[in-house]
Coordinates of C-alpha atoms in Angstrom, one line a residue:
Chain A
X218 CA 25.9 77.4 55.9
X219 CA 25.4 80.4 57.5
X220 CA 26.5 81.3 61.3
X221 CA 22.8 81.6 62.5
X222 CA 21.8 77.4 61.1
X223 CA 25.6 76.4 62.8
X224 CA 24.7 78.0 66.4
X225 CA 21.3 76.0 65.7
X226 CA 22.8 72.9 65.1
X227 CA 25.4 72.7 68.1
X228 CA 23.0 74.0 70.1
X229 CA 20.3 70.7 69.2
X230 CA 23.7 68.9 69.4
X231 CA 24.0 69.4 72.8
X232 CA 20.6 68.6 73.7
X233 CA 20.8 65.3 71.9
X234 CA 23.5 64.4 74.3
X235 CA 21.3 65.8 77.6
X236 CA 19.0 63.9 75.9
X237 CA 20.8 60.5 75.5
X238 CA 22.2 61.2 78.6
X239 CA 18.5 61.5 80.9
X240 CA 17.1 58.3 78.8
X241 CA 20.4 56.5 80.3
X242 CA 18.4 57.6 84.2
X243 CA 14.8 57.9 83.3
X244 CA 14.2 55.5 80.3
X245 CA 16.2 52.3 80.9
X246 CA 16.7 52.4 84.7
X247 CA 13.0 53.5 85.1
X248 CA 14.4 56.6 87.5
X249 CA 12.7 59.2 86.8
X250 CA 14.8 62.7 86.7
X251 CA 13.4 66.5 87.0
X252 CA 16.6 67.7 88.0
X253 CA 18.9 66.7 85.2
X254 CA 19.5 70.4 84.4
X255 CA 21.7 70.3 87.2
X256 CA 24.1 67.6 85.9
X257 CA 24.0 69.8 83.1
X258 CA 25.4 73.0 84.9
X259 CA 27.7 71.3 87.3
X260 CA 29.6 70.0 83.8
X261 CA 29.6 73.6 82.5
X262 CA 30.7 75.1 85.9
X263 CA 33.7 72.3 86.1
X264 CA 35.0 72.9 82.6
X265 CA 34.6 76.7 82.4
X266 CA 36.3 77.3 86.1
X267 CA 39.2 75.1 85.3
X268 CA 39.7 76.8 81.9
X269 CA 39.4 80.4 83.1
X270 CA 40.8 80.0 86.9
X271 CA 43.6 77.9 86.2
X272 CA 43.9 78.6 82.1
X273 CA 43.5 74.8 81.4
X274 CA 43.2 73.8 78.0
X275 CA 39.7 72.7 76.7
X276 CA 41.2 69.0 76.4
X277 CA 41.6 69.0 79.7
X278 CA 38.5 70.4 81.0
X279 CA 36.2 68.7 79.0
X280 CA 37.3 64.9 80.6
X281 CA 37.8 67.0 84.0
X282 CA 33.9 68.3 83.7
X283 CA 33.1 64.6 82.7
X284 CA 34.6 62.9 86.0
X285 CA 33.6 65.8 88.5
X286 CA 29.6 65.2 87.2
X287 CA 30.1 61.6 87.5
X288 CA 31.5 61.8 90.8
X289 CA 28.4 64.5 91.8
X290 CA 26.0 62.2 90.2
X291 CA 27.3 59.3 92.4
X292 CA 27.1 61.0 95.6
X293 CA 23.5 63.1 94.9
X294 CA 22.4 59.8 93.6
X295 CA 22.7 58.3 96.4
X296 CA 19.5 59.6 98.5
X297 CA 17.7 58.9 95.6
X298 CA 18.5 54.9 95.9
X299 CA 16.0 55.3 98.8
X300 CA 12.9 56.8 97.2
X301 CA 11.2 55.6 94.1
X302 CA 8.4 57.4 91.5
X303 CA 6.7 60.5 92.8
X304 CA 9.3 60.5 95.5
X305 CA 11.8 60.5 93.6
X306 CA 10.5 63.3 91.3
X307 CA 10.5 65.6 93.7
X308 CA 13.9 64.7 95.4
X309 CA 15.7 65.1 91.9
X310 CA 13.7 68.5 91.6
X311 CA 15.2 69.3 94.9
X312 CA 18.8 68.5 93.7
X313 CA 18.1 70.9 90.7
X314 CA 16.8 73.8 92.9
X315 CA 19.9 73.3 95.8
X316 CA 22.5 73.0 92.9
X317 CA 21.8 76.1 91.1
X318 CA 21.4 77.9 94.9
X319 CA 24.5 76.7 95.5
X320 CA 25.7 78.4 92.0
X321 CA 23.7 81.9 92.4
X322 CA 24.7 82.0 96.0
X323 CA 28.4 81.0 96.7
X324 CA 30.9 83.9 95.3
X325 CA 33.3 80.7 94.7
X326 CA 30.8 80.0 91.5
X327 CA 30.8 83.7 90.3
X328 CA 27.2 84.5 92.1
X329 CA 24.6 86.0 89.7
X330 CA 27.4 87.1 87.7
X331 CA 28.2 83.7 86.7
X332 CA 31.2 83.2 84.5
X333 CA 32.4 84.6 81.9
X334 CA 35.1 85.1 79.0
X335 CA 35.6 81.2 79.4
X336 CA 38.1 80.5 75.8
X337 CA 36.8 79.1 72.8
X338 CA 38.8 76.1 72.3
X339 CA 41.6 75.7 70.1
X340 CA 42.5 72.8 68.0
X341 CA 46.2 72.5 65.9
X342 CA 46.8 76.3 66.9
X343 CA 44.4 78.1 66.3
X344 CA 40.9 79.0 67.8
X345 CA 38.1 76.6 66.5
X346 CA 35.7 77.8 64.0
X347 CA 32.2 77.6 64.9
X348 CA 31.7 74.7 62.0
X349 CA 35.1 72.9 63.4
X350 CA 32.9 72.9 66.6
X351 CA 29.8 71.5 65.1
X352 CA 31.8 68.4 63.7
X353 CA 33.4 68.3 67.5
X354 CA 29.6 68.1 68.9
X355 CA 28.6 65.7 66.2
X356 CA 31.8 63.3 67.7
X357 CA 30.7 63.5 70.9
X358 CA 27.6 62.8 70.0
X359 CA 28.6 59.5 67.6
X360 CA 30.1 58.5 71.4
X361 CA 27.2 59.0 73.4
X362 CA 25.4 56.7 70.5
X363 CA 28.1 54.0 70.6
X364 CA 28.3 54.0 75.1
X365 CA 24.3 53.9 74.6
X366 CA 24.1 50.9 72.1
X367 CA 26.7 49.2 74.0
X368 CA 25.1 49.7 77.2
X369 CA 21.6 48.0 75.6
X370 CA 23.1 45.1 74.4
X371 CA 25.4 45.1 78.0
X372 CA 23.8 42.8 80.9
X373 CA 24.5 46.0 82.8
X374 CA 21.8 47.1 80.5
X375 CA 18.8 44.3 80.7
X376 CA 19.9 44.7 84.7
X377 CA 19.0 48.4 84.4
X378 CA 15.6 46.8 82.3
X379 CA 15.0 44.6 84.9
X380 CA 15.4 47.4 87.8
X381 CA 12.5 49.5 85.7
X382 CA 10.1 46.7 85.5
X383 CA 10.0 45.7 89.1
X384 CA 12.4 46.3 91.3
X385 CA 11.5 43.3 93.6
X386 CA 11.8 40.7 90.8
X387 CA 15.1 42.2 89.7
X388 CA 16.7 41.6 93.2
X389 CA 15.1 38.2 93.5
X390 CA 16.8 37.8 90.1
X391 CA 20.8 38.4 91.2
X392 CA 20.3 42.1 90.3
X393 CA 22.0 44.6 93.1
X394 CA 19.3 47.2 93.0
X395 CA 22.0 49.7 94.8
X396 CA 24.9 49.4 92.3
X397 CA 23.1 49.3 89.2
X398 CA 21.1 52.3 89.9
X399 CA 24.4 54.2 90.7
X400 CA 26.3 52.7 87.2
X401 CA 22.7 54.3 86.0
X402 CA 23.1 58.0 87.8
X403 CA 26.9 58.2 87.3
X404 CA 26.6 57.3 83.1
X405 CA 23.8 59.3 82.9
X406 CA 25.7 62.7 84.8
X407 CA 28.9 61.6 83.3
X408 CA 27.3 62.4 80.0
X409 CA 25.2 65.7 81.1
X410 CA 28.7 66.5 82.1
X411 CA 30.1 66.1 78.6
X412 CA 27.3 68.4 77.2
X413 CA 28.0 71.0 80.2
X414 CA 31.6 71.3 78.9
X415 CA 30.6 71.4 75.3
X416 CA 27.9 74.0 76.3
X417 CA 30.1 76.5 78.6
X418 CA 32.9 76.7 75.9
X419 CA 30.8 77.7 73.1
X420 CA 28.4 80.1 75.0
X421 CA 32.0 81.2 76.7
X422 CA 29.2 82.9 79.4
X423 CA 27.2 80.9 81.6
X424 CA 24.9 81.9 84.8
X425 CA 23.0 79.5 86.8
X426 CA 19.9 80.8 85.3
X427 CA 20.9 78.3 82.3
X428 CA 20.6 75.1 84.5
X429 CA 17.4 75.5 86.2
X430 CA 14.2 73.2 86.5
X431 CA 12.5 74.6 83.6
X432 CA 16.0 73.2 81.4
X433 CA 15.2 69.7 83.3
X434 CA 11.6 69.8 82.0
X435 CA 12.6 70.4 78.7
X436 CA 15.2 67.7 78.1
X437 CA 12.6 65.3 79.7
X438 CA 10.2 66.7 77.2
X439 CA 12.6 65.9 74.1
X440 CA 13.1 62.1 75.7
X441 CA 9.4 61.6 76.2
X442 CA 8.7 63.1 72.8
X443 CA 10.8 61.0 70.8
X444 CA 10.1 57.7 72.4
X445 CA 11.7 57.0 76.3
X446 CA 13.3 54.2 76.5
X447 CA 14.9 53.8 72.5
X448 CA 17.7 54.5 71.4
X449 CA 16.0 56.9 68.4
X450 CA 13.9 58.8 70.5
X451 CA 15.2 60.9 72.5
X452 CA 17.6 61.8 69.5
X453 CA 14.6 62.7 67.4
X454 CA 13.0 64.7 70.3
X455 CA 15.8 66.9 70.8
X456 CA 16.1 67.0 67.1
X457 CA 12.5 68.3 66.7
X458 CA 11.6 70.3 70.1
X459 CA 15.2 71.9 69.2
X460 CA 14.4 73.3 65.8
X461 CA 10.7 74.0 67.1
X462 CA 11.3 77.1 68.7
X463 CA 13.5 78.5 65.9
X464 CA 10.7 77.4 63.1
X465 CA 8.1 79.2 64.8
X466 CA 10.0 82.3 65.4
X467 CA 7.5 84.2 62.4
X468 CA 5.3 83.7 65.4
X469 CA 7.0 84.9 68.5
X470 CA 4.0 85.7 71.1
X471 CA 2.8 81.9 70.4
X472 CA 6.2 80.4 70.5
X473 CA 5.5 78.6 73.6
X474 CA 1.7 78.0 72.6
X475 CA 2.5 76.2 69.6
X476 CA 5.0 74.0 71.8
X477 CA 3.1 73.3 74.5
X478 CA 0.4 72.2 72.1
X479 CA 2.8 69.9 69.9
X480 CA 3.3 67.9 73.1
X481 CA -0.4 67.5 74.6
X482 CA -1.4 66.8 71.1
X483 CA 1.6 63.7 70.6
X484 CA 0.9 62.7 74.5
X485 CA -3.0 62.3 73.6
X486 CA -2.3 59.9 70.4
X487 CA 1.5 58.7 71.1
X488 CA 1.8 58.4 74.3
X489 CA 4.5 56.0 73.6
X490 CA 6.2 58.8 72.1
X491 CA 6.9 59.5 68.0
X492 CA 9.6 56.6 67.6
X493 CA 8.5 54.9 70.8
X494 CA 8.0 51.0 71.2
X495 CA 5.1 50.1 68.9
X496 CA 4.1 53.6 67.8
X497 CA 2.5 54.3 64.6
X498 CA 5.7 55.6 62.9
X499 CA 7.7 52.3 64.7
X500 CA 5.1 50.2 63.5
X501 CA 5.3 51.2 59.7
X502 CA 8.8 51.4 59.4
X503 CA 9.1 47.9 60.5
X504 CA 5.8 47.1 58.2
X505 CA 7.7 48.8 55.3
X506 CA 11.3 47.2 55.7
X507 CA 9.6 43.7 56.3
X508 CA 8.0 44.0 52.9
X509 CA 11.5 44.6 51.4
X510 CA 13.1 42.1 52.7
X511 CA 10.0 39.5 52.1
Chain B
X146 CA 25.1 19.6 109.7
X147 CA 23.9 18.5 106.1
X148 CA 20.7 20.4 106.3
X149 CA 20.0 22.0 103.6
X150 CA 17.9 25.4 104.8
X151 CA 17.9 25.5 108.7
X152 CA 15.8 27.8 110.2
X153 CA 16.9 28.5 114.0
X154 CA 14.5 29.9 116.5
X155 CA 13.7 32.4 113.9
X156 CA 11.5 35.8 115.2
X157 CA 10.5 39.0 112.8
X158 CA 8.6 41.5 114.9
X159 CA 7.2 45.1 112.9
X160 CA 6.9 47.8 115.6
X161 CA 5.2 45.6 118.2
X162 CA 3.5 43.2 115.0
X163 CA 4.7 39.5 116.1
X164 CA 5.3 38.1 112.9
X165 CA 7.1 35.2 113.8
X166 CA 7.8 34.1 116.9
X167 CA 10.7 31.6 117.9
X168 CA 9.7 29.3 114.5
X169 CA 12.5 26.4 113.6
X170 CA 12.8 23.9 111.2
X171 CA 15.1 22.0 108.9
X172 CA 15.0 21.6 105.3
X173 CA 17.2 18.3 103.7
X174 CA 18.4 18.6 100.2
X175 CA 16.1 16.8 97.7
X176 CA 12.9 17.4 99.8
X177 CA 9.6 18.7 98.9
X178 CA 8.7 21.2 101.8
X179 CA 5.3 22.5 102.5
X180 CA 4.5 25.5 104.3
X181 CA 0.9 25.7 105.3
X182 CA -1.2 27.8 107.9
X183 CA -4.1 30.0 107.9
X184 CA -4.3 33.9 106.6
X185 CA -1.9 36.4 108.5
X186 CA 0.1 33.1 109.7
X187 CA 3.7 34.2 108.6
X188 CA 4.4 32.0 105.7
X189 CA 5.1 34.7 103.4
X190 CA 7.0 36.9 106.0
X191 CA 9.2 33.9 106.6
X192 CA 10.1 33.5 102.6
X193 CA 10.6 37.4 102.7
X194 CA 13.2 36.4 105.5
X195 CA 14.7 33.8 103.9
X196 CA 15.3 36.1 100.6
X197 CA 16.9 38.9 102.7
X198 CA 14.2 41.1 101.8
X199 CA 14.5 42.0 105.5
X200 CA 16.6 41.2 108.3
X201 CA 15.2 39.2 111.0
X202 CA 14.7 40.3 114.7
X203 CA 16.7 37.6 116.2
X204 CA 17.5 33.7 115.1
X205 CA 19.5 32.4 112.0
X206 CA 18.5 31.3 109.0
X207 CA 21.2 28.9 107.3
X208 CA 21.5 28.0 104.0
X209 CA 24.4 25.3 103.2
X210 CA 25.5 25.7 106.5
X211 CA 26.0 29.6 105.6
X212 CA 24.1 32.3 107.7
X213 CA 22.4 34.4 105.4
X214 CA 22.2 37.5 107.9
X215 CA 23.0 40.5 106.7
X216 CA 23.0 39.4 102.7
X217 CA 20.4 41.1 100.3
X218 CA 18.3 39.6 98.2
X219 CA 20.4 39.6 95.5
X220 CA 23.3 37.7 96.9
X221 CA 20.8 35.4 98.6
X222 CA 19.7 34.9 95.0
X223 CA 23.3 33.9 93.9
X224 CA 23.9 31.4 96.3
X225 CA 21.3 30.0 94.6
X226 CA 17.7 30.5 96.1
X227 CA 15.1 31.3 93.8
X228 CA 11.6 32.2 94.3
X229 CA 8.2 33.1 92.7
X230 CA 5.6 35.2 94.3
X231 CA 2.1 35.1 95.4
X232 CA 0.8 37.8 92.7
X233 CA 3.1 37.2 90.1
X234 CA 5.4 39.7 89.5
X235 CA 7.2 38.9 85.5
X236 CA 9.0 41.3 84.3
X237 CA 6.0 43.1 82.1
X238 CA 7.8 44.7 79.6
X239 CA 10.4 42.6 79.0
X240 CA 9.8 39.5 76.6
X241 CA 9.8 36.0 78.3
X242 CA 13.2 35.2 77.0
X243 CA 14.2 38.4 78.6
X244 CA 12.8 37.5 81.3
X245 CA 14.7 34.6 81.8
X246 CA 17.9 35.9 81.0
X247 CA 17.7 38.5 83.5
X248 CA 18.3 36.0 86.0
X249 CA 20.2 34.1 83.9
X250 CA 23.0 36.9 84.2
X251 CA 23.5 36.3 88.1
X252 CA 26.9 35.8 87.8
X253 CA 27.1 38.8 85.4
X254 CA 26.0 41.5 87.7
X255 CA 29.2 41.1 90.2
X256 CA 32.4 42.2 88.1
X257 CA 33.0 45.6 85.6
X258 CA 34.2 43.7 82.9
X259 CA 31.5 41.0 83.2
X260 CA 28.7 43.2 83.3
X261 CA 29.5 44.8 80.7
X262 CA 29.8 42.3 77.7
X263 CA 27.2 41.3 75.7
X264 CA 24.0 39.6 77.4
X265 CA 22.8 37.7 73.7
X266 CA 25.4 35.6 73.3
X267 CA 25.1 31.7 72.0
X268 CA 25.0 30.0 75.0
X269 CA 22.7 32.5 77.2
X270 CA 20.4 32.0 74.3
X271 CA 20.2 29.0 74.1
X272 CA 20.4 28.6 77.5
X273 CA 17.1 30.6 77.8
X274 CA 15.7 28.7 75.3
X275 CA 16.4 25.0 77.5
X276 CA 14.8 26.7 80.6
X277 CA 11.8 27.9 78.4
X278 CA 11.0 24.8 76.7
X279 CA 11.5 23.3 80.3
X280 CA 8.2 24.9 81.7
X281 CA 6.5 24.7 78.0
X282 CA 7.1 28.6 76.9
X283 CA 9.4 27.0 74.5
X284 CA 7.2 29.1 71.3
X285 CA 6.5 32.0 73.6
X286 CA 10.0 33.2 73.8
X287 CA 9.5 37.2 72.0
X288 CA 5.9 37.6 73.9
X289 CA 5.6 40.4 76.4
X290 CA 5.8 39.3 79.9
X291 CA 2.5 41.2 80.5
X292 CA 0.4 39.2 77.6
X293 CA 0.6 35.8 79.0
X294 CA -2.3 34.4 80.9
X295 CA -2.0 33.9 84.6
X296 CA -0.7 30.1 84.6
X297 CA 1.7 30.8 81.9
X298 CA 3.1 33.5 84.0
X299 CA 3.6 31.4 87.2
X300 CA 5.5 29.2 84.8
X301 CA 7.7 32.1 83.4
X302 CA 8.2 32.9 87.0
X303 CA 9.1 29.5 87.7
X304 CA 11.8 29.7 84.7
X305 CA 13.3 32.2 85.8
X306 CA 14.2 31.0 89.1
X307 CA 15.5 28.4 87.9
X308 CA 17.7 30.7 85.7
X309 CA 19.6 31.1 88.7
X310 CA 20.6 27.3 88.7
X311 CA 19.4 27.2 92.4
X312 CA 19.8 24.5 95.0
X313 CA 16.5 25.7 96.2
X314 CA 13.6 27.5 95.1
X315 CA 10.5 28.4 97.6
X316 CA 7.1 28.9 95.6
X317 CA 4.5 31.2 97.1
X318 CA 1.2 30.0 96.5
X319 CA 1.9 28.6 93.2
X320 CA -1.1 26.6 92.5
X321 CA -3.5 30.1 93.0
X322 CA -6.1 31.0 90.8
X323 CA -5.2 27.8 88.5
X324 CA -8.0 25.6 86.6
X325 CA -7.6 21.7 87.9
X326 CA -5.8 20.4 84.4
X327 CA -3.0 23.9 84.9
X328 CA -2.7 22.7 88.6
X329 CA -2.2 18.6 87.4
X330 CA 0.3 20.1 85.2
X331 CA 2.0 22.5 87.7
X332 CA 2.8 19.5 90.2
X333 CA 4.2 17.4 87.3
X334 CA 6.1 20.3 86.9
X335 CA 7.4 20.9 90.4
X336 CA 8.0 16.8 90.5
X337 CA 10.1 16.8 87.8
X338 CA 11.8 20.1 88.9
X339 CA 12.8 18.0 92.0
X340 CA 13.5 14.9 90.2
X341 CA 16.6 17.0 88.9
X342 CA 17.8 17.7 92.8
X343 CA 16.3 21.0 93.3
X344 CA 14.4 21.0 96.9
X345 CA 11.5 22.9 97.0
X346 CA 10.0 24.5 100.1
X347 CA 6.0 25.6 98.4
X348 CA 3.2 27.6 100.4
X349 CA 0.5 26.4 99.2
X350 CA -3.4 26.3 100.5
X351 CA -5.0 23.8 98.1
X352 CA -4.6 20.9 100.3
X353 CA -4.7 18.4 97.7
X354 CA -2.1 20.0 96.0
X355 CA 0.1 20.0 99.0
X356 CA -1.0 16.3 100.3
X357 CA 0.5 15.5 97.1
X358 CA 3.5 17.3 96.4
X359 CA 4.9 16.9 100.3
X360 CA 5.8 14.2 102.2
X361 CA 6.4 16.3 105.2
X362 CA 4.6 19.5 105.9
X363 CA 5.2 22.6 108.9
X364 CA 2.5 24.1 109.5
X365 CA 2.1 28.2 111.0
X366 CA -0.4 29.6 112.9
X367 CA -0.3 33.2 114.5
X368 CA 3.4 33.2 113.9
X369 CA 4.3 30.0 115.4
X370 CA 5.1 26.5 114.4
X371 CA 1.6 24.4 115.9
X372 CA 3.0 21.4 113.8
X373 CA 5.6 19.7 112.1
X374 CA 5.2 15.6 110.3
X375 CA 4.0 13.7 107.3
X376 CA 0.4 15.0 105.4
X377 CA -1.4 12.1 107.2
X378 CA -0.6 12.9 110.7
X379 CA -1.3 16.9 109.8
X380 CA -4.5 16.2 108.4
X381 CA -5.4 14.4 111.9
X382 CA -3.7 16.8 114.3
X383 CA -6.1 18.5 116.4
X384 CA -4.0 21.9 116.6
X385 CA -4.0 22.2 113.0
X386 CA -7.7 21.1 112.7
X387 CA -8.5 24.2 115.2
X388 CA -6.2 26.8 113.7
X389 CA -8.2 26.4 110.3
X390 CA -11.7 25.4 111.5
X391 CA -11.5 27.1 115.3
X392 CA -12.4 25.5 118.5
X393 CA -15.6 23.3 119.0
X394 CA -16.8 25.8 121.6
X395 CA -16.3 28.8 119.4
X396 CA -18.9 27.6 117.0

């Protein structure tokens, strides 16, 4: 496999665990997120300070990026407990905008030089290849799959369900609207946090240009794509609007036509998304596996 | 002591909007409540205060002897009030046995390692299933919340309140928009809800719904309690006959 399909792959990798991690926020607690890039870049700012400031190891910075964006998420979550739908887009666009100030502006965070030279990791003594990484993304990505399944099938989950549907009901029902929608922001950063980390030390540069709005609008595209809400979805929609832009490459000036297309056209007929509850693929996959087991 | 639900000298202004003004009355365990009074009276403001959906402006509400002040609705919920609202409000997405166990899981949502085991387990199920075929959704159990017809939902809504295995559940308007055999069937169903110790305090405007469910009845006007007693000495009081028809001379 060539060094050009391996830089793809980690690279869709990531985004399947941004993408995981916004369905946690946006498609089972019904919050929606435009500002999840920032989740994103506080993760990548944690682990690749701590590695090249103080010369931590990778295995160290990664869980440190992880707790730092789920203690961020906890505390920016918190005006956001307050405000719901249209509201709350445009609060978690704010967050996105003040976060990646806050990078570009404070000298602490490397200004509009951003940082750099942050180490490749190394595993048993030497530094990891680019495939050894791929398998590491594709790891972190089985856990993100496992913490998501397990949250579905959690109460914590159907609470989180419940919370989406109507939040009135839910609290009428034993659910503590406040506490499950912070469980909801602080998985859901935890795990943007993870990718940040994965992200910084495999770019080994990163500028706050990275983690701005139009990277929120784009992992929401790949969760809304695939199907918010499932567990496949936004998997498949990071998988696809990942490999989109490097399939259409041929056609360079019409990159972003051909993409912005591909989503008006599935929003039209899918609005569901492709893998979505009771879309057309959804609907013949389960047609086709009944018929094998009748 | 003993009572049930007491509500003490209860007021709920919004910015200069009298709600409810000095309102009291006691609820017994075992007792069919009704809450009557015209449009605008206060019935529904008072269940919102009873829930904790928001605090009231001065007075107690006690439930068990406990004051509820200051608890949200979901602990209020937990201690074992459930309710059903006006416009129903099911979980739409969610399918009726989800429904159900949402509430089911009150005791879930407190502790880490509770909320996060596994919410399909034997005895939720088949839990969900008792409550279900307790209302008659028994064979509707993987339906959508939003594709059940309106009485069916008021029944789903009824469920899950009693998910919560409440001492007492307060039902807003339940016999709305129902066809005379759903509305027979709704007051069996509230009878035999009752027969099992739950009290119920019910807002109701069919009056022959209420005449029959209650054997005593408050009844709010503008805000205030105008009268208090048994359905036949309501249906005579000359307060209550003015709050709903207005005065002889303003006709």
């Amino acid at each position: 496999m060539s060094a050009y399909y391996i830089t793809v792959a980690i690279t869709i990798g990531i985004y399947i665990i941004l993408a995981i991690s916004l369905n946690i926020i946006t498609g089972y607690a019904g919050q929606i997120s435009l500002g999840h890039a920032a989740f994103f870049g506080i993760g990548a700012y944690a682990s690749g300070m701590l590695a090249t400031k103080l010369g931590a190891p990778f295995f160290l910075c990664l869980p440190f990026a992880v707790v730092v964006t789920g203690i961020v998420g906890a505390i920016l979550g918190i005006p956001c407990l307050r405000v719901k739908e249209d509201f709350l887009a445009i609060t978690t666009m704010g967050i996105n905008f003040v976060v990646q100030a806050v990078f570009l502006y404070v000298p602490f965070f490397g200004g509009a030089l951003g940082i750099s030279n942050i180490p490749v990791p190394s595993f048993g003594g030497a530094e990891m290849t680019k495939p050894m990484y791929l398998v590491m993304v594709i790891f972190f990505i089985l856990i993100a799959v496992a913490v998501d399944g397990w949250l579905r099938r959690s109460w914590a989950g159907l609470a989180l369900a419940s919370i989406r549907e109507d939040e009135t009901a839910a609290e009428m029902s034993g659910v503590n609207l406040t506490r499950f929608k912070v469980v909801a922001f602080v998985l859901g950063s935890a795990m943007a946090g993870l990718a940040g980390s994965l992200y910084a030390h495999f770019m080994s540069f990163i500028s706050a240009a990275d983690f701005g709005f139009p990277e929120s609008i784009v992992i929401l595209s790949m969760v809304v794509f695939g199907g918010i809400g499932t567990l496949w979805g936004p998997i498949i929609g990071a998988i696809i609007l990942g490999v989109a832009p490097e399939l259409f490459r041929p056609i360079l000036d019409y990159r972003t036509l051909v993409y912005g297309a591909m989503l008006v056209v599935l929003m039209r007929f899918q609005p569901q998304g492709l893998v979505g509850i009771d879309s057309f693929i959804t609907r013949n996959v389960k047609r086709i596996f009944a018929k094998e087991a009748a | 002591m003993g009572h049930l639900l007491e509500i003490d000298d209860v007021t709920k202004h919004f910015e200069g909007l009298k709600a409810l003004e000095n309102v009291s009355f006691t609820m017994e365990e075992g007792e069919i409540l009704g809450l009557i009074g015209p449009n605008g009276a206060g019935k529904t403001t008072l269940f919102n205060l009873i829930t904790g959906t928001f605090p009231v402006t001065s007075g107690a509400i006690r439930f068990n002897g406990t004051d509820l002040a200051g608890m949200g609705p979901s602990k209020v919920a937990a201690l074992g009030i459930g309710r059903t609202f006006q416009i129903v409000r099911p979980f739409a997405g969610l399918t009726v046995e989800e429904n159900v166990l949402v509430a089911l899981g009150v005791s879930h949502y407190t502790g880490f390692w509770k909320s996060v085991s596994r919410y399909r387990t034997t005895d939720t199920l088949a839990a969900a299933r008792e409550l279900l075929g307790r209302v008659g959704l028994g064979n509707l159990a993987d339906r959508k919340g939003e594709n059940l017809p309106l009485g069916l939902k008021k029944r789903l809504e009824i469920a899950r309140a009693l998910a919560l295995r409440p001492k007492l559940i307060l039902l807003d308007e339940p016999a709305g928009g129902l066809r005379k055999e759903e509305m027979d069937q709704l007051i069996d169903l509230v009878r035999e809800i009752n027969g099992e110790g739950i009290s119920v305090l019910v807002i109701e405007h069919n009056m022959p719904v209420v005449m029959r469910l209650c054997r005593r009845i408050v009844v709010l006007d503008h805000g205030t309690k105008i009268a208090e007693g048994p359905p036949e000495a309501i249906q005579g009081n000359p307060q209550v006959i003015e709050a709903y028809l207005g005065r002889e001379d303003d006709a």
